[in-house]
């Protein structure tokens, strides 16, 4: 009987020939990630174990990205705990402000997340790395502490739902729209405890940035992981970038899926998720009149170069609507620099947008764009829960970078075509 | 034998971790400080209203969203003895087991229990008794491996035990 790619990856790391959905296994991990919010708790728990050294200082990545550059004294103290631990343990992959990026933009860019690997991170959007054919999943701080000690963790082998995307993409439709549409169809617990395998001709032609955006939001359907089998696009992306040897794993022809769902993408237009759940999606033509106070383009979902290029294409020669604050946040220092070289930052600044150093900041209502009571934001981020970007009576709508850029110009949620 | 007793506080579907503990409070990881803000965006008085041992009851996908362990920590240190729901989001589920917050999946209990009902829970048996309504519900028992983590008193103690077994 065949296995899915996710099952094969888990089996290979558990030292088993085969695994079945539902089975509990202990598996070796290739990489462990933590940030300035989750790592301090993990470090506290790690110290309780009583070990002096982590299992491998080259397999742990620590990125201060959530409340950094430090927003206040309390968050500075948290970041300091992580910095000191990194020095004390000789952690190779610690990325200080100025060298960092939003973790899920940074790690793939550095070639640290590879096909066939198991990557766990104390951040729910760790599932992003499935775009490279890894089995990557979010865990909590105590799980991170235990994994830093043992180099392994336990998994319940997830069953897999196969999503097949057919047809031709409409203009301005990106990976973000495919995943929002998918979540709208199956719900925020539609893949609870399961793995989502994205495949079909549309995925095979999708850029790496769009694939990363898709897998990033698998967690918003409750999934343990989102995965795209590696192909030429993956290998081209990894060329000169991969920091370790790797071996991609693929689903067998006779693999057993919990479900197979096919979508005709020709029917999908740019999507907008209404408050307060990512499943509340509507096509852009169904949105109606939604005036805005703030637009955010960035985050681990859509802060990559492709996203900034699309936003710049729509903002070129235009001004942000007088009622709108537009905040653009490149995902990493490298993306920031490349955007500068390509003149994208000029376009943003000419349009009267604020451009920030990489940070998760506004996405989780941390800093750099927190909403007041009654304010409404449109964001290329991943969550629109109550109070996510600030006051509990503020609102967040989710969309792709094209819709965000167009809406920043019109002052209300708008289709990209409206500003062309 | 672990028996929990308390009054039920009822919530709906998809209670997310940003509601359980908003990110604006994550610049600390002090559990007692986090506890004061538990559920405040759903009910600003929640922490002041509950009594030690009370039980949270919610519907599907409780704890969805972020991986922040601050969420089950806030609930535990607010004095909630147990969470009962139709289903839990997976990271919240792991985190709760790891830090020793008892959680029980029982769609039947989650549907029948009303706010204010007096509830007794026998964790070992997975038995939930509704003293107010005179009803009994059962939750599925934990897999053996998770039971080991729970009996060790959480994942950190479990890891300690494992490391001390190594030669």
Coordinates of C-alpha atoms in Angstrom, one line a residue:
Chain A
X1 CA 0.0 0.0 0.0
X2 CA 1.3 3.4 -0.9
X3 CA 2.1 6.4 1.3
X4 CA 1.6 10.1 0.8
X5 CA 4.7 12.4 0.8
X6 CA 3.9 13.5 4.4
X7 CA 3.7 9.9 5.6
X8 CA 7.0 9.0 3.9
X9 CA 8.8 12.0 5.5
X10 CA 7.5 11.0 8.9
X11 CA 8.4 7.3 8.4
X12 CA 11.9 8.2 7.2
X13 CA 12.5 10.3 10.4
X14 CA 11.0 7.7 12.7
X15 CA 13.2 4.9 11.3
X16 CA 10.2 3.0 10.0
X17 CA 9.4 1.4 6.6
X18 CA 5.9 2.6 6.7
X19 CA 3.5 4.6 8.9
X20 CA -0.3 4.9 8.9
X21 CA -2.5 7.9 9.7
X22 CA -3.4 7.9 13.4
X23 CA -0.2 6.2 14.5
X24 CA 1.9 7.9 17.2
X25 CA 5.6 8.0 16.4
X26 CA 8.8 9.6 17.7
X27 CA 10.6 11.3 14.9
X28 CA 14.0 13.1 14.5
X29 CA 13.7 16.7 13.5
X30 CA 16.0 18.5 11.0
X31 CA 15.4 22.0 12.2
X32 CA 13.8 23.7 15.2
X33 CA 12.6 27.4 15.1
X34 CA 11.7 29.9 17.8
X35 CA 11.0 33.6 18.0
X36 CA 11.1 36.4 20.5
X37 CA 7.7 35.5 21.9
X38 CA 7.9 31.7 22.0
X39 CA 11.6 31.1 22.5
X40 CA 11.9 32.7 26.0
X41 CA 9.2 30.3 27.3
X42 CA 11.0 27.4 25.6
X43 CA 14.3 28.5 27.1
X44 CA 12.8 28.6 30.6
X45 CA 11.4 25.1 30.1
X46 CA 14.7 23.8 28.6
X47 CA 16.5 25.0 31.7
X48 CA 14.2 23.0 33.9
X49 CA 15.3 19.8 32.1
X50 CA 18.7 20.4 33.6
X51 CA 20.8 19.9 30.4
X52 CA 23.7 22.2 29.7
X53 CA 23.7 21.9 26.0
X54 CA 21.1 21.7 23.2
X55 CA 21.2 18.6 21.0
X56 CA 22.8 20.5 18.1
X57 CA 23.5 24.3 18.0
X58 CA 23.4 24.2 14.2
X59 CA 19.9 22.8 14.0
X60 CA 18.2 25.5 16.0
X61 CA 17.1 28.8 14.5
X62 CA 16.2 31.8 16.6
X63 CA 14.7 34.9 15.0
X64 CA 13.6 38.0 16.9
X65 CA 10.8 39.2 14.6
X66 CA 7.5 39.6 16.4
X67 CA 8.0 42.6 18.7
X68 CA 11.3 43.7 17.1
X69 CA 12.9 46.1 16.7
X70 CA 12.0 46.0 20.4
X71 CA 8.8 47.9 20.9
X72 CA 9.0 48.5 24.6
X73 CA 11.0 47.5 27.7
X74 CA 9.1 44.3 28.4
X75 CA 9.6 43.0 24.8
X76 CA 13.2 44.0 24.9
X77 CA 13.7 41.8 28.0
X78 CA 12.1 38.9 26.1
X79 CA 14.4 39.4 23.1
X80 CA 17.4 39.6 25.4
X81 CA 16.6 36.2 26.9
X82 CA 16.8 34.7 23.4
X83 CA 19.9 36.6 22.4
X84 CA 21.8 35.5 25.6
X85 CA 20.7 31.9 25.1
X86 CA 21.9 32.0 21.5
X87 CA 25.4 33.2 22.6
X88 CA 25.6 30.9 25.5
X89 CA 24.7 27.8 23.4
X90 CA 26.6 28.9 20.3
X91 CA 23.5 28.8 18.2
X92 CA 24.7 29.2 14.6
X93 CA 21.4 30.5 13.2
X94 CA 20.5 33.5 15.4
X95 CA 19.5 36.5 13.3
X96 CA 19.7 39.9 15.0
X97 CA 17.8 43.0 13.9
X98 CA 19.5 44.2 10.7
X99 CA 20.3 40.7 9.6
X100 CA 16.9 39.2 10.3
X101 CA 13.6 38.9 8.4
X102 CA 10.2 37.6 9.3
X103 CA 11.1 34.0 10.1
X104 CA 9.0 32.3 7.5
X105 CA 10.3 34.6 4.8
X106 CA 13.9 34.4 6.1
X107 CA 14.4 30.6 6.5
X108 CA 13.5 29.6 2.9
X109 CA 15.5 32.5 1.6
X110 CA 18.6 31.3 3.5
X111 CA 18.1 27.7 2.2
X112 CA 17.5 26.4 5.7
X113 CA 14.2 24.6 4.8
X114 CA 14.6 21.7 2.4
X115 CA 12.5 19.0 0.7
X116 CA 12.0 15.8 2.7
X117 CA 12.9 17.4 6.0
X118 CA 10.9 17.6 9.2
X119 CA 10.9 21.2 10.6
X120 CA 9.2 22.2 13.7
X121 CA 8.8 25.7 14.9
X122 CA 7.3 27.5 17.9
X123 CA 5.2 29.5 15.6
X124 CA 2.0 28.3 14.0
X125 CA 3.0 29.5 10.5
X126 CA 5.9 27.1 10.4
X127 CA 3.8 25.1 7.9
X128 CA 5.0 27.6 5.3
X129 CA 8.0 25.4 4.5
X130 CA 5.7 22.7 3.1
X131 CA 6.1 24.8 -0.1
X132 CA 9.5 23.3 -0.5
X133 CA 8.3 19.7 0.1
X134 CA 9.2 19.6 3.8
X135 CA 6.9 18.3 6.6
X136 CA 6.8 21.5 8.6
X137 CA 4.5 22.2 11.5
X138 CA 3.9 24.6 14.4
X139 CA 4.4 23.5 18.0
X140 CA 4.4 25.2 21.4
X141 CA 7.3 26.4 23.5
X142 CA 7.4 23.2 25.7
X143 CA 7.6 21.0 22.6
X144 CA 10.4 23.3 21.4
X145 CA 12.2 22.9 24.7
X146 CA 11.9 19.1 24.6
X147 CA 13.1 19.0 21.0
X148 CA 16.1 21.2 21.7
X149 CA 17.1 18.6 24.3
X150 CA 16.3 15.4 22.4
X151 CA 16.5 16.4 18.7
X152 CA 13.2 14.6 18.2
X153 CA 9.5 15.1 18.9
X154 CA 6.3 13.0 18.8
X155 CA 3.8 13.1 16.0
X156 CA 0.4 11.6 15.4
X157 CA 0.7 10.7 11.7
X158 CA -1.8 13.0 9.9
X159 CA -4.1 11.7 7.2
X160 CA -3.8 13.7 4.0
X161 CA -6.4 15.7 2.0
X162 CA -5.4 16.1 -1.6
X163 CA -6.3 19.4 -3.3
X164 CA -6.1 19.4 -7.1
X165 CA -6.2 22.8 -8.8
X166 CA -7.1 22.7 -12.5
X167 CA -7.8 25.4 -15.1
X168 CA -6.4 28.8 -15.9
X169 CA -5.7 31.5 -13.2
X170 CA -7.6 34.7 -13.7
X171 CA -5.7 38.0 -13.7
X172 CA -4.5 39.1 -10.2
X173 CA -5.2 35.7 -8.7
X174 CA -2.2 34.4 -6.7
X175 CA -1.4 31.6 -4.2
X176 CA -3.0 33.8 -1.5
X177 CA -6.4 33.7 -3.3
X178 CA -6.2 29.9 -3.9
X179 CA -5.6 29.3 -0.2
X180 CA -8.2 31.8 1.0
X181 CA -10.7 30.2 -1.4
X182 CA -9.8 26.7 -0.2
X183 CA -10.3 27.8 3.5
X184 CA -13.6 29.4 2.5
X185 CA -14.7 26.0 1.1
X186 CA -13.6 23.7 3.9
X187 CA -13.7 26.0 6.9
X188 CA -11.2 26.9 9.6
X189 CA -11.2 23.4 11.0
X190 CA -11.7 21.7 7.6
X191 CA -8.3 20.0 7.8
X192 CA -8.0 19.7 11.5
X193 CA -5.1 17.4 12.5
X194 CA -4.6 16.6 8.8
X195 CA -2.1 17.4 6.1
X196 CA -3.1 19.3 3.0
X197 CA -1.3 18.3 -0.2
X198 CA -1.6 20.9 -2.9
X199 CA -1.2 19.6 -6.4
X200 CA -2.4 19.8 -10.0
X201 CA -1.3 21.7 -13.1
X202 CA -2.0 25.1 -11.5
X203 CA 0.3 24.4 -8.6
X204 CA 3.0 23.0 -10.9
X205 CA 3.1 26.4 -12.6
X206 CA 2.9 28.5 -9.4
X207 CA 5.9 30.6 -8.4
X208 CA 7.8 29.7 -5.2
X209 CA 6.6 33.0 -3.5
X210 CA 3.0 32.0 -4.2
X211 CA 3.5 28.5 -3.0
X212 CA 5.0 29.8 0.2
X213 CA 1.9 32.0 0.7
X214 CA -0.4 29.0 0.2
X215 CA 1.3 26.6 2.6
X216 CA 1.7 29.5 5.1
X217 CA -2.1 29.5 5.7
X218 CA -2.7 25.7 5.9
X219 CA -2.9 26.3 9.7
X220 CA -5.9 28.5 9.1
X221 CA -7.8 25.4 8.0
X222 CA -6.6 23.7 11.2
X223 CA -4.0 21.6 9.3
X224 CA -0.8 20.2 10.8
X225 CA 1.0 20.8 7.5
X226 CA 0.5 22.0 3.9
X227 CA 2.8 20.3 1.4
X228 CA 3.7 20.7 -2.3
X229 CA 5.9 18.0 -3.8
X230 CA 9.2 19.4 -5.0
X231 CA 9.7 20.0 -8.8
X232 CA 11.8 22.0 -11.2
X233 CA 10.6 25.3 -9.6
X234 CA 11.7 24.0 -6.2
X235 CA 15.1 22.9 -7.4
X236 CA 15.7 26.1 -9.2
X237 CA 14.8 28.1 -6.1
X238 CA 17.2 25.9 -4.0
X239 CA 20.1 26.2 -6.5
X240 CA 23.0 27.9 -4.7
X241 CA 20.8 28.3 -1.6
X242 CA 20.4 24.9 0.0
X243 CA 22.5 24.7 3.2
X244 CA 22.3 20.9 3.5
X245 CA 22.0 17.9 1.2
X246 CA 18.4 16.9 0.7
X247 CA 16.2 14.3 -0.9
X248 CA 12.6 15.1 -1.9
X249 CA 9.9 12.5 -1.2
X250 CA 6.8 12.1 -3.3
X251 CA 3.3 10.6 -2.8
X252 CA 2.9 7.1 -4.3
X253 CA 0.4 6.6 -7.1
X254 CA -1.6 4.3 -4.8
X255 CA -1.3 6.5 -1.7
X256 CA -4.5 6.6 0.4
X257 CA -6.0 10.0 0.9
X258 CA -8.7 10.9 3.4
X259 CA -10.3 13.0 0.7
X260 CA -9.6 14.4 -2.8
X261 CA -11.0 17.8 -3.6
X262 CA -10.7 19.4 -7.1
X263 CA -11.0 23.0 -7.8
X264 CA -11.4 24.7 -11.2
X265 CA -9.4 27.9 -10.6
X266 CA -11.0 29.6 -13.7
X267 CA -13.9 30.2 -11.3
X268 CA -11.8 31.9 -8.6
X269 CA -11.4 35.7 -8.5
X270 CA -9.3 37.6 -6.0
X271 CA -10.6 36.7 -2.5
X272 CA -11.3 38.8 0.5
X273 CA -11.8 37.2 4.0
X274 CA -14.2 39.2 6.1
X275 CA -14.0 39.5 9.9
X276 CA -13.5 37.6 12.1
X277 CA -12.4 34.3 10.5
X278 CA -10.3 33.5 7.5
X279 CA -13.1 31.2 6.2
X280 CA -15.4 34.2 5.7
X281 CA -14.3 34.6 2.1
X282 CA -16.0 36.4 -0.8
X283 CA -14.9 37.0 -4.3
X284 CA -13.8 40.6 -4.9
X285 CA -16.9 41.3 -7.0
X286 CA -19.1 40.4 -4.0
X287 CA -17.5 42.6 -1.5
X288 CA -19.7 45.7 -1.7
X289 CA -18.7 49.1 -0.1
X290 CA -16.1 48.6 2.6
X291 CA -14.3 51.9 3.4
X292 CA -10.9 51.5 5.1
X293 CA -8.5 53.3 7.6
X294 CA -5.4 51.2 7.0
X295 CA -3.8 48.9 4.5
X296 CA -0.9 46.6 5.4
X297 CA 1.2 44.8 2.7
X298 CA 3.7 42.4 4.3
X299 CA 3.9 39.5 6.8
X300 CA 5.1 35.9 6.6
X301 CA 2.2 35.3 4.1
X302 CA 2.8 38.1 1.6
X303 CA 6.0 40.1 2.3
X304 CA 8.0 38.6 -0.5
X305 CA 9.5 40.1 -3.6
X306 CA 6.6 38.9 -5.9
X307 CA 4.2 40.6 -3.5
X308 CA 6.0 43.9 -3.5
X309 CA 6.4 43.9 -7.3
X310 CA 2.6 43.4 -7.7
X311 CA 1.9 46.2 -5.2
X312 CA 4.3 48.5 -6.9
X313 CA 2.8 47.8 -10.3
X314 CA -0.5 49.1 -9.1
X315 CA 0.8 52.0 -7.0
X316 CA 3.1 53.3 -9.6
X317 CA 2.4 57.0 -10.3
X318 CA -0.5 57.0 -7.9
X319 CA -1.2 58.4 -4.4
X320 CA -2.6 56.5 -1.4
X321 CA -6.1 57.8 -0.6
X322 CA -6.1 60.7 1.9
X323 CA -8.0 58.6 4.5
X324 CA -5.6 55.7 4.3
X325 CA -2.4 54.7 6.1
X326 CA -0.6 52.3 3.8
X327 CA 2.2 50.3 5.6
X328 CA 4.5 48.2 3.4
X329 CA 6.8 45.7 5.2
X330 CA 9.4 43.8 3.2
X331 CA 9.8 40.3 4.7
X332 CA 13.6 40.3 4.9
X333 CA 16.6 42.6 4.6
X334 CA 17.4 41.0 1.2
X335 CA 13.9 41.5 -0.1
X336 CA 14.1 45.1 1.2
X337 CA 17.3 45.7 -0.6
X338 CA 16.2 44.1 -3.8
X339 CA 13.0 46.2 -3.7
X340 CA 15.2 49.2 -3.3
X341 CA 17.3 48.2 -6.3
X342 CA 14.3 47.6 -8.5
X343 CA 12.9 51.0 -7.5
X344 CA 9.9 49.6 -5.7
X345 CA 10.5 51.5 -2.5
X346 CA 10.6 54.7 -4.5
X347 CA 7.2 53.9 -5.9
X348 CA 5.8 53.2 -2.4
X349 CA 7.3 56.4 -0.9
X350 CA 6.1 58.5 -3.9
X351 CA 2.7 57.0 -3.3
X352 CA 3.0 58.2 0.3
X353 CA 3.2 54.8 2.0
X354 CA 5.2 54.0 5.1
X355 CA 7.9 51.5 4.4
X356 CA 9.2 49.6 7.5
X357 CA 12.1 47.3 8.4
X358 CA 11.1 43.6 8.5
X359 CA 8.8 42.8 11.4
X360 CA 5.6 40.8 12.2
X361 CA 4.5 44.0 14.0
X362 CA 0.9 44.9 12.9
X363 CA -0.1 41.4 11.8
X364 CA -0.6 40.4 15.5
X365 CA -1.4 43.8 16.8
X366 CA 2.1 44.1 18.2
X367 CA 3.4 47.5 16.9
X368 CA 4.0 49.4 13.6
X369 CA 0.3 49.7 12.8
X370 CA -2.0 48.9 15.6
X371 CA -5.7 49.8 15.1
X372 CA -7.9 52.0 17.3
X373 CA -11.5 51.2 18.3
X374 CA -13.7 51.1 15.3
X375 CA -10.9 51.2 12.7
X376 CA -10.8 48.9 9.8
X377 CA -7.8 47.4 8.0
X378 CA -7.3 45.5 4.8
X379 CA -4.1 43.3 5.1
X380 CA -2.2 40.7 3.2
X381 CA -1.6 39.0 6.5
X382 CA -3.2 35.7 7.6
X383 CA -5.6 36.2 10.5
X384 CA -8.6 38.4 11.0
X385 CA -9.6 37.3 14.5
X386 CA -11.3 39.7 17.0
X387 CA -8.6 42.1 18.1
X388 CA -5.9 40.6 16.0
X389 CA -4.5 44.0 14.8
X390 CA -5.4 46.0 17.8
X391 CA -8.6 47.1 19.6
X392 CA -11.1 44.3 20.1
X393 CA -13.6 46.5 18.2
X394 CA -11.4 47.0 15.2
X395 CA -11.7 44.9 12.0
X396 CA -9.3 43.1 9.7
X397 CA -10.0 42.0 6.2
X398 CA -7.6 39.7 4.4
X399 CA -6.6 39.8 0.7
X400 CA -3.7 39.5 -1.8
X401 CA -1.2 42.3 -2.4
X402 CA -2.9 43.5 -5.6
X403 CA -6.2 44.0 -3.9
X404 CA -4.4 45.7 -1.0
X405 CA -2.5 48.1 -3.2
X406 CA -5.6 49.0 -5.3
X407 CA -7.7 49.5 -2.1
X408 CA -5.0 51.8 -0.6
X409 CA -5.5 54.1 -3.6
X410 CA -9.4 54.1 -3.6
X411 CA -9.8 54.1 0.1
X412 CA -12.2 51.1 0.1
X413 CA -11.8 47.4 -0.8
X414 CA -11.4 47.4 -4.5
X415 CA -10.5 45.2 -7.4
X416 CA -7.1 45.8 -9.0
X417 CA -8.7 46.8 -12.3
X418 CA -10.3 49.8 -10.6
X419 CA -7.0 51.6 -10.4
X420 CA -5.5 50.6 -13.8
Chain B
X1 CA -7.9 9.9 41.4
X2 CA -8.3 13.3 40.0
X3 CA -11.8 14.8 40.4
X4 CA -12.5 18.3 39.2
X5 CA -15.4 20.4 40.3
X6 CA -16.6 23.8 39.1
X7 CA -19.1 26.0 37.4
X8 CA -19.3 26.0 33.6
X9 CA -18.5 29.0 31.5
X10 CA -19.8 28.5 28.0
X11 CA -18.2 29.7 24.7
X12 CA -19.0 29.0 21.0
X13 CA -17.1 27.7 18.0
X14 CA -13.5 28.6 17.0
X15 CA -12.4 30.4 20.1
X16 CA -9.0 31.6 18.9
X17 CA -5.7 32.1 20.8
X18 CA -5.9 35.9 20.2
X19 CA -9.1 36.0 22.2
X20 CA -7.8 33.6 24.9
X21 CA -4.7 35.9 25.3
X22 CA -4.4 38.9 23.0
X23 CA -0.9 39.5 21.6
X24 CA -0.6 42.9 23.2
X25 CA 0.0 41.0 26.5
X26 CA 2.7 38.7 25.1
X27 CA 5.6 40.9 26.1
X28 CA 5.6 38.9 29.3
X29 CA 5.6 35.1 29.8
X30 CA 4.7 35.3 33.5
X31 CA 1.7 33.0 33.8
X32 CA 0.0 34.9 36.7
X33 CA 0.2 38.1 34.6
X34 CA -1.1 36.4 31.5
X35 CA -4.0 34.9 33.6
X36 CA -5.3 38.4 34.4
X37 CA -6.0 39.0 30.7
X38 CA -7.5 35.5 29.9
X39 CA -10.5 35.8 27.5
X40 CA -10.6 39.6 28.1
X41 CA -11.6 40.5 24.5
X42 CA -14.6 38.1 24.8
X43 CA -15.5 39.2 28.3
X44 CA -13.4 41.9 30.0
X45 CA -14.5 40.7 33.5
X46 CA -13.8 37.0 32.9
X47 CA -10.8 36.7 35.2
X48 CA -12.7 38.5 38.0
X49 CA -15.9 36.5 37.6
X50 CA -14.5 33.0 37.7
X51 CA -13.7 30.9 40.8
X52 CA -10.8 28.5 41.2
X53 CA -11.8 25.1 39.7
X54 CA -14.3 26.5 37.2
X55 CA -14.6 24.7 33.8
X56 CA -14.6 26.2 30.3
X57 CA -16.9 24.6 27.8
X58 CA -16.8 25.5 24.1
X59 CA -17.8 24.1 20.8
X60 CA -15.6 23.1 17.8
X61 CA -11.9 24.0 17.1
X62 CA -11.1 25.6 20.5
X63 CA -7.7 27.3 20.6
X64 CA -7.3 27.8 16.9
X65 CA -4.7 30.2 15.6
X66 CA -1.3 30.9 17.1
X67 CA 1.1 28.4 18.7
X68 CA 1.4 30.6 21.7
X69 CA 1.6 28.4 24.8
X70 CA 0.7 31.6 26.7
X71 CA -2.9 30.6 25.8
X72 CA -3.3 27.4 27.8
X73 CA -1.0 29.0 30.5
X74 CA -3.4 31.9 30.9
X75 CA -6.3 29.6 31.2
X76 CA -4.6 27.3 33.7
X77 CA -3.3 30.1 35.9
X78 CA -6.6 31.9 35.8
X79 CA -7.8 29.0 37.9
X80 CA -9.7 27.1 35.2
X81 CA -9.4 23.4 36.1
X82 CA -10.4 21.9 32.7
X83 CA -11.6 22.7 29.2
X84 CA -14.3 20.7 27.5
X85 CA -15.0 21.2 23.8
X86 CA -16.3 19.4 20.7
X87 CA -12.8 19.6 19.3
X88 CA -9.5 21.4 19.9
X89 CA -7.1 22.9 17.4
X90 CA -4.0 20.7 17.3
X91 CA -1.3 23.0 18.6
X92 CA -3.5 24.1 21.5
X93 CA -4.2 20.4 22.2
X94 CA -0.4 19.6 22.4
X95 CA 0.4 22.6 24.4
X96 CA -2.3 21.8 27.0
X97 CA -1.1 18.3 27.4
X98 CA 2.5 19.5 27.7
X99 CA 1.8 22.1 30.4
X100 CA -0.7 20.0 32.3
X101 CA -4.0 21.7 31.5
X102 CA -6.6 19.0 31.4
X103 CA -8.7 19.1 28.2
X104 CA -11.5 16.8 27.2
X105 CA -13.2 16.3 23.8
X106 CA -16.9 15.5 24.2
X107 CA -19.3 17.0 21.6
X108 CA -22.2 15.6 23.7
X109 CA -21.0 17.5 26.9
X110 CA -20.2 20.6 24.9
X111 CA -23.7 20.7 23.5
X112 CA -25.6 19.9 26.6
X113 CA -23.8 21.9 29.3
X114 CA -25.2 25.4 29.8
X115 CA -23.4 28.3 31.4
X116 CA -23.6 28.1 35.2
X117 CA -24.1 24.3 35.3
X118 CA -22.2 22.6 38.1
X119 CA -19.8 20.1 36.5
X120 CA -17.7 17.3 38.0
X121 CA -15.0 15.6 35.9
X122 CA -13.2 12.3 36.6
X123 CA -10.1 12.7 34.5
X124 CA -9.0 9.1 34.6
X125 CA -12.4 7.7 33.5
X126 CA -13.1 10.6 31.1
X127 CA -16.4 10.9 32.9
X128 CA -18.1 14.3 32.9
X129 CA -21.1 14.7 35.3
X130 CA -23.6 17.6 35.0
X131 CA -24.8 18.0 38.6
X132 CA -27.3 20.7 37.6
X133 CA -29.0 18.7 34.9
X134 CA -28.3 15.2 36.3
X135 CA -26.6 14.1 33.1
X136 CA -23.4 12.1 32.4
X137 CA -21.1 12.3 29.3
X138 CA -17.9 10.4 28.4
X139 CA -14.9 11.7 26.6
X140 CA -12.6 9.5 24.6
X141 CA -9.6 8.4 26.7
X142 CA -6.1 9.8 25.8
X143 CA -3.8 7.6 23.8
X144 CA -1.4 5.7 26.1
X145 CA 1.6 7.8 25.1
X146 CA -0.1 11.1 26.1
X147 CA -1.3 9.5 29.3
X148 CA 2.4 8.9 30.1
X149 CA 3.1 12.6 29.6
X150 CA 0.2 13.5 31.7
X151 CA 1.1 11.1 34.5
X152 CA 4.7 12.4 34.4
X153 CA 3.3 15.9 35.1
X154 CA 3.9 17.4 31.7
X155 CA 6.4 17.0 28.9
X156 CA 9.4 18.5 30.7
X157 CA 9.2 15.9 33.5
X158 CA 8.7 13.2 30.9
X159 CA 11.9 14.3 29.0
X160 CA 13.8 14.4 32.3
X161 CA 12.7 10.9 33.1
X162 CA 13.7 9.7 29.6
X163 CA 17.1 11.3 29.9
X164 CA 17.8 9.8 33.2
X165 CA 17.1 6.3 31.8
X166 CA 19.9 6.7 29.2
X167 CA 23.2 5.1 30.2

